[in-house]
């Protein structure tokens, strides 16, 4: 398992105040300090076309807001009143008992893609409304599990519009970007939907990348092109970007490309950070830059590069003897354990951790997991049992130990362990993968809107704010 400072989705991992996610129109109301405001661009509010002639403009209609039971909204995009054509969207009646009629799933929420002028499909409601009564946002992804955020100023109900943000979701090896942009006039982010119920989405509003308005605007423009399924347009914008000079800027672009599903292109930009022109090639790589590079290498699943950069950072750690430093040897061992060809290197890193910091529950669990994978099941289970006694609610520990028991034929023990985890609301991506492999009947494997899921969520899915740490 990872060192506690590097737990996916745990406090200490996100880069900024991480605010409660919303999974329905009644969004959790998130708070943030107004001092963090750094945005200069924004998504304008939705404009309405209420029974207007075909050649009417949005401005003409919105100058005389009338109440109607049938209207069309226009999704606005970027800087100024430019419509967003061919953009996936999500729209619902805000904070009301009313809902949109005749939606495909019958939930009162309309999903679709805007037309060439940025307009939604026709919307019909029971009660009359104006455009201000609706929340209209971009939609990213098409899975059954969805989240968005409603950002408000601290202590008020006043929305924070035009606020730059990054949404991330914990993956096996870190926080992966899933969307970035600017909040709407109502303070809403885009709606991100995905296929894995384990994915808790985090909002970052004060990361390093959000503070540079010009570079963030370039990333946002590329992101919107990918959201419109315009890969050629996105590549053209990338070719014209000014903010691709530094290693940090290249890594930011690699993160965005990974979020857009452009893995090969993301790897290309990551590899560019390792090409150091004269005379920089003779200077040592800055530790902070290497750590950021290591984070992206892990997300991209590049074990050779992870091992190289981790060893270099560990050598620097040994010289400084930093008592509170992250246990890179353990984290590298746990990462490499996912790659069967690298199990010998994984074991060497795990034993290095035990030698440097002494036996701790987390590195004993890591070594036990690796030994079990290498066929030394008895010793592996012994070490994992010792670790589990101290970490019975750690998601990776519970998943790995239970899976090792299940694979060794001790299915009753594995089931009892996972039953206890379900009672204690232990959940995450690692649990999802382990329980899927074992065929364990967890509530989250039911349909997203089923009673078992709703009951489990009511008991376990509590909104939370994570600690603010170093920037993404």
Coordinates of C-alpha atoms in Angstrom, one line a residue, residues 92-365:
X92 CA -32.4 21.2 -15.1
X93 CA -34.7 23.5 -13.2
X94 CA -32.6 25.0 -10.4
X95 CA -33.8 24.7 -6.8
X96 CA -37.4 24.0 -7.6
X97 CA -40.0 21.2 -7.3
X98 CA -40.6 21.6 -11.0
X99 CA -38.8 19.6 -13.6
X100 CA -38.3 19.3 -17.3
X101 CA -40.9 17.2 -18.9
X102 CA -40.4 14.2 -21.2
X103 CA -36.7 13.6 -20.4
X104 CA -35.4 10.2 -21.6
X105 CA -34.8 8.8 -18.1
X106 CA -37.8 10.6 -16.6
X107 CA -35.7 12.3 -13.9
X108 CA -36.4 15.9 -15.1
X109 CA -32.8 16.4 -16.3
X110 CA -32.1 16.9 -20.0
X111 CA -28.9 15.8 -21.6
X112 CA -28.0 16.4 -25.2
X113 CA -25.6 18.2 -27.6
X114 CA -26.1 21.8 -28.6
X115 CA -26.7 22.7 -32.3
X116 CA -24.5 24.8 -34.6
X117 CA -25.7 27.9 -32.8
X118 CA -25.1 26.5 -29.3
X119 CA -28.8 25.9 -28.5
X120 CA -30.3 23.1 -26.5
X121 CA -33.3 21.0 -27.5
X122 CA -36.7 22.4 -26.8
X123 CA -37.5 22.4 -23.0
X124 CA -41.0 22.0 -21.7
X125 CA -41.9 22.4 -18.0
X126 CA -45.1 22.2 -15.9
X127 CA -44.7 25.7 -14.5
X128 CA -43.6 28.9 -16.5
X129 CA -39.9 29.8 -16.2
X130 CA -37.3 32.3 -17.4
X131 CA -33.8 31.4 -18.4
X132 CA -32.5 32.3 -14.9
X133 CA -34.5 29.4 -13.4
X134 CA -32.3 26.8 -15.1
X135 CA -28.8 25.4 -14.6
X136 CA -27.2 24.7 -17.9
X137 CA -23.7 23.3 -17.9
X138 CA -21.3 21.4 -20.1
X139 CA -21.3 17.6 -19.8
X140 CA -18.1 15.6 -19.8
X141 CA -18.3 11.8 -20.2
X142 CA -21.3 9.6 -20.5
X143 CA -21.2 7.2 -17.6
X144 CA -24.0 6.5 -15.0
X145 CA -22.1 8.1 -12.1
X146 CA -22.0 11.9 -12.2
X147 CA -20.7 14.8 -10.2
X148 CA -20.6 18.6 -10.5
X149 CA -19.9 21.5 -8.0
X150 CA -21.8 24.6 -7.1
X151 CA -19.3 27.2 -5.9
X152 CA -20.4 29.9 -3.5
X153 CA -18.7 32.6 -1.5
X154 CA -17.9 31.7 2.0
X155 CA -20.8 32.3 4.4
X156 CA -23.2 33.4 1.7
X157 CA -25.4 32.0 -1.1
X158 CA -23.7 34.3 -3.6
X159 CA -22.3 32.2 -6.5
X160 CA -18.7 32.6 -7.6
X161 CA -18.8 33.0 -11.4
X162 CA -15.9 33.0 -13.9
X163 CA -13.7 31.0 -11.4
X164 CA -11.0 28.8 -12.9
X165 CA -11.1 25.2 -11.7
X166 CA -9.7 21.8 -12.2
X167 CA -11.7 18.7 -11.4
X168 CA -9.7 15.5 -10.6
X169 CA -10.6 11.9 -9.8
X170 CA -8.2 9.6 -7.9
X171 CA -6.8 6.9 -10.1
X172 CA -4.5 4.0 -9.0
X173 CA -1.5 6.3 -8.9
X174 CA -2.6 9.8 -8.3
X175 CA -5.2 12.5 -9.0
X176 CA -5.9 12.6 -12.7
X177 CA -7.5 15.6 -14.3
X178 CA -10.9 15.0 -15.7
X179 CA -12.0 18.5 -16.6
X180 CA -11.0 22.1 -16.3
X181 CA -12.7 25.4 -17.1
X182 CA -14.5 28.3 -15.6
X183 CA -17.6 28.3 -13.5
X184 CA -20.8 29.7 -15.0
X185 CA -22.6 32.8 -13.8
X186 CA -24.3 30.6 -11.3
X187 CA -21.0 29.2 -10.0
X188 CA -21.5 25.8 -11.5
X189 CA -18.7 23.6 -13.0
X190 CA -19.2 21.2 -15.8
X191 CA -20.9 17.9 -15.0
X192 CA -18.5 15.0 -15.1
X193 CA -20.0 11.5 -15.5
X194 CA -18.0 8.3 -15.4
X195 CA -18.4 4.5 -15.1
X196 CA -16.8 3.7 -11.7
X197 CA -18.8 4.4 -8.5
X198 CA -15.5 4.4 -6.6
X199 CA -14.5 7.7 -8.3
X200 CA -14.9 10.6 -5.9
X201 CA -14.4 13.8 -7.9
X202 CA -12.4 16.6 -6.3
X203 CA -12.4 20.3 -7.1
X204 CA -9.2 22.3 -7.2
X205 CA -9.6 26.1 -7.3
X206 CA -6.2 27.3 -6.1
X207 CA -3.7 25.1 -7.8
X208 CA -0.6 26.5 -9.6
X209 CA -2.1 26.0 -13.0
X210 CA -5.2 28.1 -12.2
X211 CA -3.1 31.1 -11.2
X212 CA -1.7 31.9 -14.6
X213 CA -4.7 33.2 -16.4
X214 CA -3.2 33.3 -19.9
X215 CA -1.9 29.8 -19.8
X216 CA -5.0 28.5 -18.2
X217 CA -7.1 30.1 -21.0
X218 CA -5.0 28.2 -23.5
X219 CA -5.6 24.9 -21.8
X220 CA -9.3 25.6 -21.5
X221 CA -9.6 26.3 -25.2
X222 CA -8.0 23.0 -26.0
X223 CA -10.2 21.2 -23.5
X224 CA -13.3 22.6 -25.1
X225 CA -12.3 21.4 -28.5
X226 CA -11.8 17.9 -27.2
X227 CA -15.3 18.2 -25.5
X228 CA -16.7 19.0 -28.9
X229 CA -15.0 15.9 -30.4
X230 CA -12.9 18.2 -32.5
X231 CA -9.5 16.5 -32.1
X232 CA -8.1 18.2 -35.2
X233 CA -9.1 21.6 -33.8
X234 CA -7.6 20.8 -30.5
X235 CA -4.3 19.8 -32.1
X236 CA -4.2 23.0 -34.1
X237 CA -4.6 25.0 -30.9
X238 CA -1.9 23.0 -29.2
X239 CA 0.4 23.8 -32.1
X240 CA -0.2 27.6 -31.5
X241 CA 0.1 27.5 -27.7
X242 CA 2.6 29.8 -26.1
X243 CA 2.6 28.1 -22.8
X244 CA 4.5 25.0 -23.7
X245 CA 8.0 26.2 -23.0
X246 CA 8.7 25.1 -19.5
X247 CA 8.7 21.6 -18.2
X248 CA 5.8 22.4 -15.9
X249 CA 3.7 23.8 -18.8
X250 CA 4.4 20.6 -20.8
X251 CA 3.3 18.5 -17.9
X252 CA 0.1 20.5 -17.5
X253 CA -0.6 19.8 -21.1
X254 CA 0.2 16.1 -20.7
X255 CA -2.3 16.0 -17.8
X256 CA -5.0 17.6 -20.0
X257 CA -4.3 15.3 -22.9
X258 CA -4.6 12.3 -20.6
X259 CA -8.0 13.5 -19.3
X260 CA -9.1 13.9 -22.9
X261 CA -8.2 10.3 -23.7
X262 CA -5.1 11.2 -25.8
X263 CA -2.7 8.9 -24.0
X264 CA -0.1 8.6 -26.7
X265 CA 0.0 12.4 -27.2
X266 CA 0.3 12.8 -23.4
X267 CA 3.3 10.5 -23.3
X268 CA 4.9 12.5 -26.1
X269 CA 4.7 15.7 -24.1
X270 CA 5.9 14.0 -21.0
X271 CA 8.9 12.7 -22.8
X272 CA 9.6 16.2 -24.1
X273 CA 10.3 17.3 -20.5
X274 CA 13.1 14.8 -20.3
X275 CA 14.9 16.4 -23.4
X276 CA 17.1 19.1 -21.9
X277 CA 18.7 21.4 -24.4
X278 CA 22.2 22.9 -24.0
X279 CA 23.2 24.2 -21.5
X280 CA 20.4 22.9 -19.2
X281 CA 21.5 19.4 -19.9
X282 CA 24.5 19.9 -17.6
X283 CA 22.4 21.1 -14.7
X284 CA 20.7 18.8 -12.2
X285 CA 17.0 18.5 -12.5
X286 CA 15.2 20.5 -9.8
X287 CA 13.6 18.2 -7.2
X288 CA 10.2 19.9 -7.5
X289 CA 10.2 19.4 -11.3
X290 CA 11.2 15.8 -11.0
X291 CA 8.4 15.1 -8.5
X292 CA 5.8 16.6 -10.8
X293 CA 7.2 14.6 -13.7
X294 CA 7.1 11.5 -11.5
X295 CA 3.4 12.1 -10.8
X296 CA 2.6 12.2 -14.5
X297 CA 4.8 9.1 -15.2
X298 CA 2.8 7.1 -12.7
X299 CA -0.5 8.2 -14.1
X300 CA 0.7 7.2 -17.6
X301 CA 1.9 3.8 -16.4
X302 CA 5.6 4.2 -17.3
X303 CA 7.5 1.9 -14.9
X304 CA 11.0 2.5 -16.3
X305 CA 10.8 6.2 -15.9
X306 CA 9.1 6.0 -12.5
X307 CA 11.9 3.8 -11.3
X308 CA 14.6 6.2 -12.6
X309 CA 13.1 9.4 -11.2
X310 CA 12.2 7.8 -7.9
X311 CA 15.7 6.5 -7.4
X312 CA 17.1 9.9 -8.1
X313 CA 14.8 11.5 -5.6
X314 CA 15.5 8.9 -3.0
X315 CA 19.2 9.6 -3.3
X316 CA 18.5 13.2 -2.6
X317 CA 16.3 12.3 0.3
X318 CA 19.1 10.2 1.8
X319 CA 21.5 13.2 1.7
X320 CA 19.0 15.5 3.4
X321 CA 17.7 12.8 5.8
X322 CA 14.3 14.4 5.8
X323 CA 12.4 12.7 8.6
X324 CA 8.9 13.7 7.3
X325 CA 9.6 13.0 3.6
X326 CA 7.3 10.7 1.7
X327 CA 8.5 7.1 1.6
X328 CA 9.3 7.0 -2.1
X329 CA 10.8 3.5 -2.0
X330 CA 7.5 2.1 -0.6
X331 CA 5.4 4.0 -3.1
X332 CA 7.5 2.9 -6.0
X333 CA 7.4 -0.7 -4.8
X334 CA 3.6 -0.6 -4.7
X335 CA 3.4 1.0 -8.1
X336 CA 5.7 -1.5 -9.7
X337 CA 3.7 -4.4 -8.2
X338 CA 1.1 -3.7 -10.9
X339 CA 3.6 -4.7 -13.6
X340 CA 4.4 -8.5 -13.4
X341 CA 7.7 -8.0 -15.2
X342 CA 8.9 -5.6 -12.5
X343 CA 8.1 -7.7 -9.4
X344 CA 11.8 -8.2 -8.6
X345 CA 12.4 -4.4 -8.6
X346 CA 9.2 -4.0 -6.6
X347 CA 10.5 -6.3 -3.9
X348 CA 13.9 -4.6 -3.8
X349 CA 12.2 -1.2 -3.3
X350 CA 9.9 -2.6 -0.6
X351 CA 12.9 -4.0 1.3
X352 CA 14.7 -0.7 0.9
X353 CA 11.8 1.0 2.6
X354 CA 11.9 -1.4 5.5
X355 CA 15.6 -0.8 5.9
X356 CA 15.4 3.0 5.7
X357 CA 12.3 3.7 7.9
X358 CA 11.9 0.4 9.8
X359 CA 8.9 -1.9 9.7
X360 CA 5.6 0.0 9.5
X361 CA 2.2 -1.3 8.7
X362 CA 2.1 0.3 5.3
X363 CA 5.4 -1.0 4.1
X364 CA 4.9 -4.5 5.6
X365 CA 1.6 -4.6 3.7

